[in-house]
mmCIF file of C-alpha atoms in Angstrom:
data_model
loop_
_atom_site.group_PDB
_atom_site.id
_atom_site.type_symbol
_atom_site.label_atom_id
_atom_site.label_comp_id
_atom_site.label_asym_id
_atom_site.label_seq_id
_atom_site.Cartn_x
_atom_site.Cartn_y
_atom_site.Cartn_z
ATOM 1 C CA MET Y 1 13.988 37.710 -82.493
ATOM 2 C CA GLU Y 2 11.088 38.678 -80.264
ATOM 3 C CA MET Y 3 10.322 35.140 -79.087
ATOM 4 C CA GLN Y 4 13.954 34.419 -78.286
ATOM 5 C CA THR Y 5 14.236 37.613 -76.254
ATOM 6 C CA LYS Y 6 11.061 36.786 -74.328
ATOM 7 C CA ASN Y 7 12.353 33.291 -73.609
ATOM 8 C CA GLN Y 8 15.642 34.666 -72.311
ATOM 9 C CA LEU Y 9 13.860 37.129 -70.022
ATOM 10 C CA ALA Y 10 11.404 34.477 -68.835
ATOM 11 C CA ALA Y 11 14.193 32.010 -68.204
ATOM 12 C CA ALA Y 12 16.149 34.558 -66.192
ATOM 13 C CA ALA Y 13 13.084 35.238 -64.047
ATOM 14 C CA GLN Y 14 12.553 31.536 -63.338
ATOM 15 C CA GLY Y 15 15.794 30.887 -61.494
ATOM 16 C CA PRO Y 16 19.030 29.158 -62.511
ATOM 17 C CA THR Y 17 19.273 28.223 -66.171
ATOM 18 C CA ALA Y 18 21.475 25.931 -68.214
ATOM 19 C CA PRO Y 19 22.043 25.259 -71.914
ATOM 20 C CA MET Y 20 19.987 22.211 -72.851
ATOM 21 C CA THR Y 21 19.252 20.219 -75.947
ATOM 22 C CA MET Y 22 15.622 19.326 -76.482
ATOM 23 C CA ILE Y 23 16.462 15.832 -75.223
ATOM 24 C CA GLN Y 24 17.846 17.266 -71.985
ATOM 25 C CA ALA Y 25 14.907 19.673 -71.622
ATOM 26 C CA LEU Y 26 12.380 16.845 -71.960
ATOM 27 C CA ARG Y 27 14.314 14.757 -69.453
ATOM 28 C CA SER Y 28 14.403 17.735 -67.090
ATOM 29 C CA ALA Y 29 10.617 18.137 -67.379
ATOM 30 C CA MET Y 30 10.030 14.505 -66.428
ATOM 31 C CA ASP Y 31 12.618 14.759 -63.651
ATOM 32 C CA VAL Y 32 10.869 17.816 -62.198
ATOM 33 C CA MET Y 33 7.436 16.210 -62.323
ATOM 34 C CA LEU Y 34 8.597 12.856 -60.921
ATOM 35 C CA ALA Y 35 10.019 14.771 -57.964
ATOM 36 C CA ARG Y 36 6.966 17.016 -57.486
ATOM 37 C CA ASP Y 37 4.174 14.479 -57.885
ATOM 38 C CA PRO Y 38 4.368 10.871 -56.608
ATOM 39 C CA ASN Y 39 1.531 9.958 -58.990
ATOM 40 C CA VAL Y 40 3.703 10.565 -62.060
ATOM 41 C CA VAL Y 41 5.120 7.406 -63.659
ATOM 42 C CA VAL Y 42 7.206 7.106 -66.820
ATOM 43 C CA TYR Y 43 7.404 3.990 -68.978
ATOM 44 C CA GLY Y 44 7.636 2.556 -72.472
ATOM 45 C CA GLN Y 45 9.905 0.448 -74.656
ATOM 46 C CA ASP Y 46 13.535 0.732 -73.443
ATOM 47 C CA VAL Y 47 12.579 3.776 -71.360
ATOM 48 C CA GLY Y 48 13.933 2.470 -68.040
ATOM 49 C CA TYR Y 49 17.407 0.956 -67.845
ATOM 50 C CA PHE Y 50 18.411 1.994 -71.388
ATOM 51 C CA GLY Y 51 17.033 5.524 -71.076
ATOM 52 C CA GLY Y 52 15.036 5.518 -74.313
ATOM 53 C CA VAL Y 53 16.142 5.171 -77.915
ATOM 54 C CA PHE Y 54 16.993 8.903 -77.958
ATOM 55 C CA ARG Y 55 18.091 8.918 -74.272
ATOM 56 C CA CYS Y 56 15.280 11.262 -73.203
ATOM 57 C CA THR Y 57 14.767 9.267 -69.967
ATOM 58 C CA GLU Y 58 18.416 8.469 -69.281
ATOM 59 C CA GLY Y 59 19.178 8.272 -65.558
ATOM 60 C CA LEU Y 60 15.583 8.616 -64.380
ATOM 61 C CA GLN Y 61 15.165 4.973 -63.375
ATOM 62 C CA ALA Y 62 18.373 5.080 -61.329
ATOM 63 C CA LYS Y 63 17.079 8.198 -59.577
ATOM 64 C CA TYR Y 64 13.423 7.250 -58.971
ATOM 65 C CA GLY Y 65 13.420 3.461 -59.008
ATOM 66 C CA LYS Y 66 11.841 0.743 -61.102
ATOM 67 C CA SER Y 67 8.325 1.392 -59.815
ATOM 68 C CA ARG Y 68 8.333 4.962 -61.161
ATOM 69 C CA VAL Y 69 10.360 4.579 -64.368
ATOM 70 C CA PHE Y 70 10.254 1.218 -66.092
ATOM 71 C CA ASP Y 71 10.362 -0.737 -69.342
ATOM 72 C CA ALA Y 72 7.303 -2.122 -71.119
ATOM 73 C CA PRO Y 73 6.863 -4.947 -73.636
ATOM 74 C CA ILE Y 74 6.812 -4.153 -77.340
ATOM 75 C CA SER Y 75 3.078 -3.536 -77.340
ATOM 76 C CA GLU Y 76 1.890 -0.015 -78.050
ATOM 77 C CA GLY Y 77 -1.713 -1.017 -77.385
ATOM 78 C CA GLY Y 78 -0.692 -2.484 -74.056
ATOM 79 C CA ILE Y 79 1.389 0.546 -73.098
ATOM 80 C CA VAL Y 80 -1.402 3.023 -73.815
ATOM 81 C CA GLY Y 81 -4.137 0.722 -72.471
ATOM 82 C CA THR Y 82 -2.465 0.306 -69.090
ATOM 83 C CA ALA Y 83 -1.767 4.046 -68.988
ATOM 84 C CA ILE Y 84 -5.485 4.768 -69.405
ATOM 85 C CA GLY Y 85 -6.307 2.486 -66.493
ATOM 86 C CA MET Y 86 -3.620 4.077 -64.338
ATOM 87 C CA ALA Y 87 -4.836 7.570 -65.242
ATOM 88 C CA ALA Y 88 -8.464 6.733 -64.483
ATOM 89 C CA TYR Y 89 -7.435 5.686 -60.973
ATOM 90 C CA GLY Y 90 -5.352 8.734 -60.121
ATOM 91 C CA LEU Y 91 -1.894 8.284 -61.581
ATOM 92 C CA ARG Y 92 -0.369 10.557 -64.222
ATOM 93 C CA PRO Y 93 1.444 8.279 -66.669
ATOM 94 C CA VAL Y 94 3.944 9.648 -69.164
ATOM 95 C CA VAL Y 95 4.432 6.939 -71.761
ATOM 96 C CA GLU Y 96 6.716 6.837 -74.763
ATOM 97 C CA VAL Y 97 5.883 5.370 -78.143
ATOM 98 C CA GLN Y 98 9.361 4.852 -79.550
ATOM 99 C CA PHE Y 99 8.518 6.459 -82.918
ATOM 100 C CA ALA Y 100 5.255 8.147 -83.903
ATOM 101 C CA ASP Y 101 5.134 5.701 -86.820
ATOM 102 C CA TYR Y 102 4.415 2.902 -84.298
ATOM 103 C CA PHE Y 103 1.334 4.347 -82.622
ATOM 104 C CA TYR Y 104 -1.145 2.607 -84.948
ATOM 105 C CA PRO Y 105 -1.592 -0.555 -82.812
ATOM 106 C CA ALA Y 106 -2.671 1.797 -79.982
ATOM 107 C CA SER Y 107 -5.187 3.697 -82.126
ATOM 108 C CA ASP Y 108 -8.258 2.098 -80.570
ATOM 109 C CA GLN Y 109 -7.006 2.766 -77.040
ATOM 110 C CA ILE Y 110 -6.270 6.416 -77.883
ATOM 111 C CA VAL Y 111 -9.418 7.168 -79.876
ATOM 112 C CA SER Y 112 -12.080 4.947 -78.297
ATOM 113 C CA GLU Y 113 -10.887 4.943 -74.686
ATOM 114 C CA ALA Y 114 -8.567 7.802 -73.670
ATOM 115 C CA ALA Y 115 -10.299 10.456 -75.751
ATOM 116 C CA ARG Y 116 -13.804 9.380 -74.704
ATOM 117 C CA LEU Y 117 -13.388 8.581 -71.003
ATOM 118 C CA ARG Y 118 -14.392 11.982 -69.596
ATOM 119 C CA TYR Y 119 -17.439 12.188 -71.874
ATOM 120 C CA ARG Y 120 -18.682 8.617 -71.468
ATOM 121 C CA SER Y 121 -18.367 8.814 -67.664
ATOM 122 C CA ALA Y 122 -20.129 12.203 -67.485
ATOM 123 C CA GLY Y 123 -16.996 13.663 -65.925
ATOM 124 C CA ASP Y 124 -16.621 11.022 -63.208
ATOM 125 C CA PHE Y 125 -13.306 9.867 -64.724
ATOM 126 C CA THR Y 126 -10.549 11.618 -66.601
ATOM 127 C CA ALA Y 127 -7.490 10.278 -68.385
ATOM 128 C CA PRO Y 128 -4.557 12.542 -67.436
ATOM 129 C CA LEU Y 129 -1.919 10.758 -69.466
ATOM 130 C CA THR Y 130 0.758 12.088 -71.794
ATOM 131 C CA ILE Y 131 1.899 10.054 -74.795
ATOM 132 C CA ARG Y 132 5.322 11.144 -76.048
ATOM 133 C CA MET Y 133 6.185 10.369 -79.674
ATOM 134 C CA PRO Y 134 9.271 11.348 -81.703
ATOM 135 C CA CYS Y 135 8.055 12.405 -85.153
ATOM 136 C CA GLY Y 136 9.143 13.812 -88.490
ATOM 137 C CA GLY Y 137 11.956 13.247 -90.933
ATOM 138 C CA GLY Y 138 15.301 14.707 -91.788
ATOM 139 C CA ILE Y 139 17.284 11.878 -90.185
ATOM 140 C CA TYR Y 140 17.194 9.344 -93.068
ATOM 141 C CA GLY Y 141 14.714 7.181 -91.209
ATOM 142 C CA GLY Y 142 12.754 6.112 -94.278
ATOM 143 C CA GLN Y 143 9.035 5.508 -94.516
ATOM 144 C CA THR Y 144 8.571 3.837 -91.109
ATOM 145 C CA HIS Y 145 10.612 6.232 -88.970
ATOM 146 C CA SER Y 146 9.767 9.647 -90.432
ATOM 147 C CA GLN Y 147 6.001 10.138 -90.346
ATOM 148 C CA SER Y 148 4.217 13.211 -89.009
ATOM 149 C CA PRO Y 149 0.762 11.930 -88.008
ATOM 150 C CA GLU Y 150 -0.489 14.996 -86.114
ATOM 151 C CA ALA Y 151 -3.615 15.403 -88.265
ATOM 152 C CA LEU Y 152 -4.803 11.937 -87.229
ATOM 153 C CA PHE Y 153 -4.913 13.161 -83.622
ATOM 154 C CA THR Y 154 -6.270 16.681 -84.135
ATOM 155 C CA HIS Y 155 -9.274 15.064 -85.821
ATOM 156 C CA VAL Y 156 -10.199 13.260 -82.585
ATOM 157 C CA CYS Y 157 -12.236 15.200 -80.038
ATOM 158 C CA GLY Y 158 -11.181 14.633 -76.453
ATOM 159 C CA ILE Y 159 -7.401 14.633 -76.849
ATOM 160 C CA ARG Y 160 -4.882 17.451 -77.053
ATOM 161 C CA THR Y 161 -2.068 17.566 -79.597
ATOM 162 C CA VAL Y 162 1.144 19.461 -78.844
ATOM 163 C CA MET Y 163 4.410 19.899 -80.777
ATOM 164 C CA PRO Y 164 7.264 22.091 -79.470
ATOM 165 C CA SER Y 165 10.003 23.552 -81.659
ATOM 166 C CA ASN Y 166 12.718 24.305 -79.105
ATOM 167 C CA PRO Y 167 14.060 23.183 -75.695
ATOM 168 C CA TYR Y 168 12.487 26.020 -73.673
ATOM 169 C CA ASP Y 169 9.000 25.301 -74.980
ATOM 170 C CA ALA Y 170 9.543 21.548 -74.875
ATOM 171 C CA LYS Y 171 10.132 21.500 -71.133
ATOM 172 C CA GLY Y 172 7.429 24.028 -70.257
ATOM 173 C CA LEU Y 173 4.822 22.408 -72.495
ATOM 174 C CA LEU Y 174 5.580 18.881 -71.283
ATOM 175 C CA ILE Y 175 5.128 19.991 -67.674
ATOM 176 C CA SER Y 176 1.789 21.601 -68.616
ATOM 177 C CA CYS Y 177 0.725 18.398 -70.371
ATOM 178 C CA ILE Y 178 1.581 16.195 -67.393
ATOM 179 C CA GLU Y 179 -0.396 18.488 -65.092
ATOM 180 C CA ASN Y 180 -3.393 18.637 -67.437
ATOM 181 C CA ASP Y 181 -6.367 16.331 -66.823
ATOM 182 C CA ASP Y 182 -6.868 15.589 -70.530
ATOM 183 C CA PRO Y 183 -4.977 12.958 -72.534
ATOM 184 C CA VAL Y 184 -2.238 14.605 -74.581
ATOM 185 C CA ILE Y 185 -0.328 13.516 -77.669
ATOM 186 C CA PHE Y 186 3.089 15.139 -77.274
ATOM 187 C CA LEU Y 187 4.949 15.049 -80.588
ATOM 188 C CA GLU Y 188 8.693 15.669 -80.592
ATOM 189 C CA PRO Y 189 10.388 16.581 -83.925
ATOM 190 C CA LYS Y 190 13.464 14.375 -83.664
ATOM 191 C CA ARG Y 191 15.436 16.449 -86.162
ATOM 192 C CA LEU Y 192 15.330 19.204 -83.494
ATOM 193 C CA TYR Y 193 16.488 17.026 -80.595
ATOM 194 C CA ASN Y 194 20.077 18.288 -80.737
ATOM 195 C CA GLY Y 195 19.764 21.628 -82.495
ATOM 196 C CA PRO Y 196 17.613 23.892 -84.688
ATOM 197 C CA PHE Y 197 17.447 22.780 -88.322
ATOM 198 C CA ASP Y 198 16.826 25.258 -91.139
ATOM 199 C CA GLY Y 199 16.378 22.703 -93.920
ATOM 200 C CA HIS Y 200 19.919 22.846 -95.327
ATOM 201 C CA PRO Y 201 21.416 19.382 -94.711
ATOM 202 C CA ASP Y 202 24.679 20.386 -96.413
ATOM 203 C CA GLN Y 203 25.438 23.069 -93.821
ATOM 204 C CA PRO Y 204 27.064 22.545 -90.388
ATOM 205 C CA VAL Y 205 24.705 21.549 -87.583
ATOM 206 C CA VAL Y 206 23.980 24.338 -85.107
ATOM 207 C CA PRO Y 207 23.820 23.058 -81.502
ATOM 208 C CA TRP Y 208 21.189 24.303 -79.069
ATOM 209 C CA SER Y 209 24.020 25.588 -76.853
ATOM 210 C CA ALA Y 210 24.665 28.238 -79.503
ATOM 211 C CA HIS Y 211 21.006 29.256 -79.768
ATOM 212 C CA PRO Y 212 19.047 31.507 -77.356
ATOM 213 C CA MET Y 213 16.195 28.992 -77.164
ATOM 214 C CA GLY Y 214 18.577 26.428 -75.744
ATOM 215 C CA LEU Y 215 18.744 28.327 -72.458
ATOM 216 C CA VAL Y 216 16.315 26.544 -70.147
ATOM 217 C CA PRO Y 217 15.427 27.022 -66.437
ATOM 218 C CA GLU Y 218 16.644 24.071 -64.400
ATOM 219 C CA GLY Y 219 13.606 23.978 -62.100
ATOM 220 C CA TYR Y 220 9.844 24.023 -62.491
ATOM 221 C CA TYR Y 221 8.054 26.279 -64.976
ATOM 222 C CA SER Y 222 5.270 25.810 -67.483
ATOM 223 C CA VAL Y 223 4.283 27.083 -70.905
ATOM 224 C CA PRO Y 224 0.499 27.456 -71.218
ATOM 225 C CA LEU Y 225 -1.320 25.094 -73.544
ATOM 226 C CA GLU Y 226 -3.377 26.643 -76.341
ATOM 227 C CA SER Y 227 -0.843 29.477 -76.660
ATOM 228 C CA ALA Y 228 0.876 30.127 -79.973
ATOM 229 C CA SER Y 229 3.944 32.355 -80.056
ATOM 230 C CA VAL Y 230 5.137 34.994 -82.480
ATOM 231 C CA PHE Y 231 8.452 33.373 -83.330
ATOM 232 C CA ARG Y 232 9.398 36.175 -85.688
ATOM 233 C CA PRO Y 233 7.433 39.433 -86.008
ATOM 234 C CA GLY Y 234 6.905 40.748 -89.531
ATOM 235 C CA ALA Y 235 4.684 42.851 -91.749
ATOM 236 C CA ASP Y 236 4.673 41.297 -95.251
ATOM 237 C CA LEU Y 237 2.882 38.002 -94.634
ATOM 238 C CA THR Y 238 2.032 35.447 -91.959
ATOM 239 C CA VAL Y 239 3.485 31.944 -91.817
ATOM 240 C CA LEU Y 240 1.506 29.458 -89.744
ATOM 241 C CA THR Y 241 3.688 26.504 -88.819
ATOM 242 C CA TYR Y 242 5.089 24.324 -86.051
ATOM 243 C CA GLY Y 243 7.920 21.957 -85.187
ATOM 244 C CA THR Y 244 10.926 21.774 -87.510
ATOM 245 C CA MET Y 245 9.207 23.962 -90.096
ATOM 246 C CA VAL Y 246 9.502 26.982 -87.780
ATOM 247 C CA PHE Y 247 13.223 27.195 -88.500
ATOM 248 C CA VAL Y 248 12.824 26.227 -92.153
ATOM 249 C CA SER Y 249 10.333 29.094 -92.558
ATOM 250 C CA GLU Y 250 12.739 31.484 -90.856
ATOM 251 C CA ALA Y 251 15.484 30.516 -93.310
ATOM 252 C CA ALA Y 252 13.084 30.825 -96.253
ATOM 253 C CA ALA Y 253 12.022 34.337 -95.240
ATOM 254 C CA LYS Y 254 15.632 35.414 -94.931
ATOM 255 C CA GLU Y 255 16.622 33.928 -98.278
ATOM 256 C CA ALA Y 256 13.575 35.420 -100.028
ATOM 257 C CA GLY Y 257 14.053 38.840 -98.444
ATOM 258 C CA ILE Y 258 10.486 38.825 -97.134
ATOM 259 C CA ASP Y 259 9.486 40.294 -93.772
ATOM 260 C CA ALA Y 260 7.445 37.307 -92.666
ATOM 261 C CA GLU Y 261 5.678 37.017 -89.348
ATOM 262 C CA ILE Y 262 6.182 33.412 -88.255
ATOM 263 C CA ILE Y 263 3.634 31.968 -85.841
ATOM 264 C CA ASP Y 264 4.721 28.845 -83.968
ATOM 265 C CA LEU Y 265 1.496 27.071 -83.055
ATOM 266 C CA ARG Y 266 3.017 24.909 -80.267
ATOM 267 C CA SER Y 267 -0.436 23.599 -79.268
ATOM 268 C CA LEU Y 268 -1.956 22.277 -82.468
ATOM 269 C CA TRP Y 269 -5.357 21.461 -80.995
ATOM 270 C CA PRO Y 270 -6.974 23.122 -79.215
ATOM 271 C CA LEU Y 271 -5.083 26.032 -80.765
ATOM 272 C CA ASP Y 272 -4.612 29.727 -80.116
ATOM 273 C CA LEU Y 273 -6.952 31.027 -82.800
ATOM 274 C CA GLU Y 274 -6.757 34.621 -81.555
ATOM 275 C CA THR Y 275 -3.025 34.934 -82.239
ATOM 276 C CA LEU Y 276 -3.361 33.373 -85.690
ATOM 277 C CA VAL Y 277 -6.244 35.608 -86.724
ATOM 278 C CA ALA Y 278 -4.612 38.783 -85.414
ATOM 279 C CA SER Y 279 -1.473 38.113 -87.417
ATOM 280 C CA VAL Y 280 -3.226 37.323 -90.705
ATOM 281 C CA LYS Y 281 -5.482 40.348 -90.380
ATOM 282 C CA LYS Y 282 -2.391 42.485 -89.860
ATOM 283 C CA THR Y 283 -0.400 41.181 -92.841
ATOM 284 C CA GLY Y 284 -3.211 40.258 -95.243
ATOM 285 C CA ARG Y 285 -1.260 37.295 -96.619
ATOM 286 C CA CYS Y 286 -0.761 33.765 -95.328
ATOM 287 C CA VAL Y 287 1.458 30.753 -95.971
ATOM 288 C CA VAL Y 288 0.813 27.478 -94.137
ATOM 289 C CA VAL Y 289 3.772 25.115 -93.751
ATOM 290 C CA HIS Y 290 4.050 21.588 -92.343
ATOM 291 C CA GLU Y 291 6.145 18.501 -92.985
ATOM 292 C CA ALA Y 292 3.286 15.999 -93.013
ATOM 293 C CA THR Y 293 1.524 14.726 -96.133
ATOM 294 C CA ARG Y 294 -0.402 17.489 -97.890
ATOM 295 C CA THR Y 295 -3.833 15.950 -98.489
ATOM 296 C CA SER Y 296 -6.005 16.141 -95.357
ATOM 297 C CA GLY Y 297 -2.992 17.369 -93.403
ATOM 298 C CA PHE Y 298 -3.425 19.768 -90.493
ATOM 299 C CA GLY Y 299 -2.595 22.611 -92.860
ATOM 300 C CA ALA Y 300 -5.977 22.125 -94.521
ATOM 301 C CA GLU Y 301 -7.655 22.966 -91.203
ATOM 302 C CA LEU Y 302 -5.458 26.043 -90.803
ATOM 303 C CA VAL Y 303 -6.319 27.215 -94.314
ATOM 304 C CA SER Y 304 -10.024 26.755 -93.547
ATOM 305 C CA LEU Y 305 -9.779 28.715 -90.289
ATOM 306 C CA VAL Y 306 -7.939 31.591 -91.972
ATOM 307 C CA GLN Y 307 -10.487 31.727 -94.783
ATOM 308 C CA GLU Y 308 -13.347 31.641 -92.288
ATOM 309 C CA HIS Y 309 -12.021 34.338 -89.963
ATOM 310 C CA CYS Y 310 -9.853 36.534 -92.213
ATOM 311 C CA PHE Y 311 -11.451 36.381 -95.664
ATOM 312 C CA TYR Y 312 -12.044 40.116 -96.051
ATOM 313 C CA HIS Y 313 -8.494 40.917 -94.930
ATOM 314 C CA LEU Y 314 -6.750 38.596 -97.387
ATOM 315 C CA GLN Y 315 -4.953 40.252 -100.295
ATOM 316 C CA ALA Y 316 -3.872 36.986 -101.931
ATOM 317 C CA PRO Y 317 -4.834 33.309 -101.947
ATOM 318 C CA ILE Y 318 -3.516 31.288 -99.009
ATOM 319 C CA GLU Y 319 -0.449 29.240 -99.938
ATOM 320 C CA ARG Y 320 0.265 25.774 -98.526
ATOM 321 C CA VAL Y 321 3.617 23.956 -98.419
ATOM 322 C CA ALA Y 322 3.755 20.371 -97.171
ATOM 323 C CA GLY Y 323 5.173 16.909 -97.730
ATOM 324 C CA TRP Y 324 4.110 15.069 -100.840
ATOM 325 C CA ASP Y 325 1.307 12.499 -100.956
ATOM 326 C CA THR Y 326 3.737 9.588 -100.887
ATOM 327 C CA PRO Y 327 5.456 7.500 -98.228
ATOM 328 C CA TYR Y 328 8.534 9.260 -96.855
ATOM 329 C CA PRO Y 329 11.313 8.156 -99.265
ATOM 330 C CA HIS Y 330 14.663 7.126 -97.868
ATOM 331 C CA ALA Y 331 16.730 7.774 -101.002
ATOM 332 C CA GLN Y 332 14.955 11.066 -101.821
ATOM 333 C CA GLU Y 333 14.767 12.534 -98.312
ATOM 334 C CA TRP Y 334 15.309 16.151 -99.359
ATOM 335 C CA ALA Y 335 12.989 15.982 -102.352
ATOM 336 C CA TYR Y 336 10.177 15.166 -99.925
ATOM 337 C CA PHE Y 337 11.218 17.446 -97.063
ATOM 338 C CA PRO Y 338 9.608 20.917 -97.461
ATOM 339 C CA GLY Y 339 12.852 22.883 -97.536
ATOM 340 C CA PRO Y 340 13.521 26.629 -97.617
ATOM 341 C CA GLN Y 341 13.414 26.763 -101.420
ATOM 342 C CA ARG Y 342 9.843 25.476 -101.593
ATOM 343 C CA VAL Y 343 8.714 27.663 -98.691
ATOM 344 C CA ALA Y 344 10.373 30.758 -100.173
ATOM 345 C CA ALA Y 345 8.660 30.118 -103.513
ATOM 346 C CA ALA Y 346 5.275 30.043 -101.764
ATOM 347 C CA MET Y 347 6.112 33.290 -99.984
ATOM 348 C CA ARG Y 348 6.961 34.959 -103.281
ATOM 349 C CA ARG Y 349 3.705 33.756 -104.844
ATOM 350 C CA ALA Y 350 1.751 35.191 -101.927
ATOM 351 C CA MET Y 351 3.501 38.540 -102.369
ATOM 352 C CA GLU Y 352 2.886 38.722 -106.123
ATOM 353 C CA GLU Y 353 -0.894 38.973 -105.907
#
């Protein structure tokens, strides 16, 4: 695929590389930034000694000490609130909310403080903090460990929302987020932590070591924010998606026999509108795919943008595939999860018009 080839070439040009899972790539990003910038600190629940519930920070406290990488009480509001204060006074905190489902107690700090600080201070203060959150389903986590709340953040002006789909992007985007002066919500699809997932739970797991996107430079590099990528070039229709659904959409296109151009948003907001518009104008058909709840999900914004900018190029109504308007069910995980069958059906409908 075009994106994979570009990543391999870019990785080769950026020095020594190594196969990495997304967990290892995220850890490498924090390792690089802790070494480069003494103002970077990393903390959250079980982030220090234990290395995080998914081991994304494993070994960092031993390497950088308890003043740079440390544990916090079980208080999401306290974690984010202290990070805002640190950021306002020159530090660059990278904090972890153990699951995206648990961010709600920190909502006021994120929305009313972090997102507004630059504006309310007329630019005198910024809040350069990054809030990491594992998100999404596919791991039998049930209703309180499987949510995809990205639309709640993209609605708030003043914060950035980012979601990588592979180890190469995960490291490069996280470095860009830490260096950015805006507060960033960095969502990590936990089903992708150890390998790409195409939506078929009955098939063997593919490790990142067997995938081109698992080849990651060991040192410093960055992936620009607000830059979508053409994950798979195609001519029949455009799929706008992100996170785990990138690989589900790839599987759906293959199974449906449709030459789909798959756009991986990477930065959800602000987003790379130019790449999205160029693709839809080229293909004339569009399918929007995300795992989150359908109603008022981020897909609704994508549909609106496509209609606004590409109306006269569209040859068929825009299709949307998403999670259902219910809590994420534990017993019916794969009935909720937007798998390849549902995505392929939407592709076929878009091609019939």
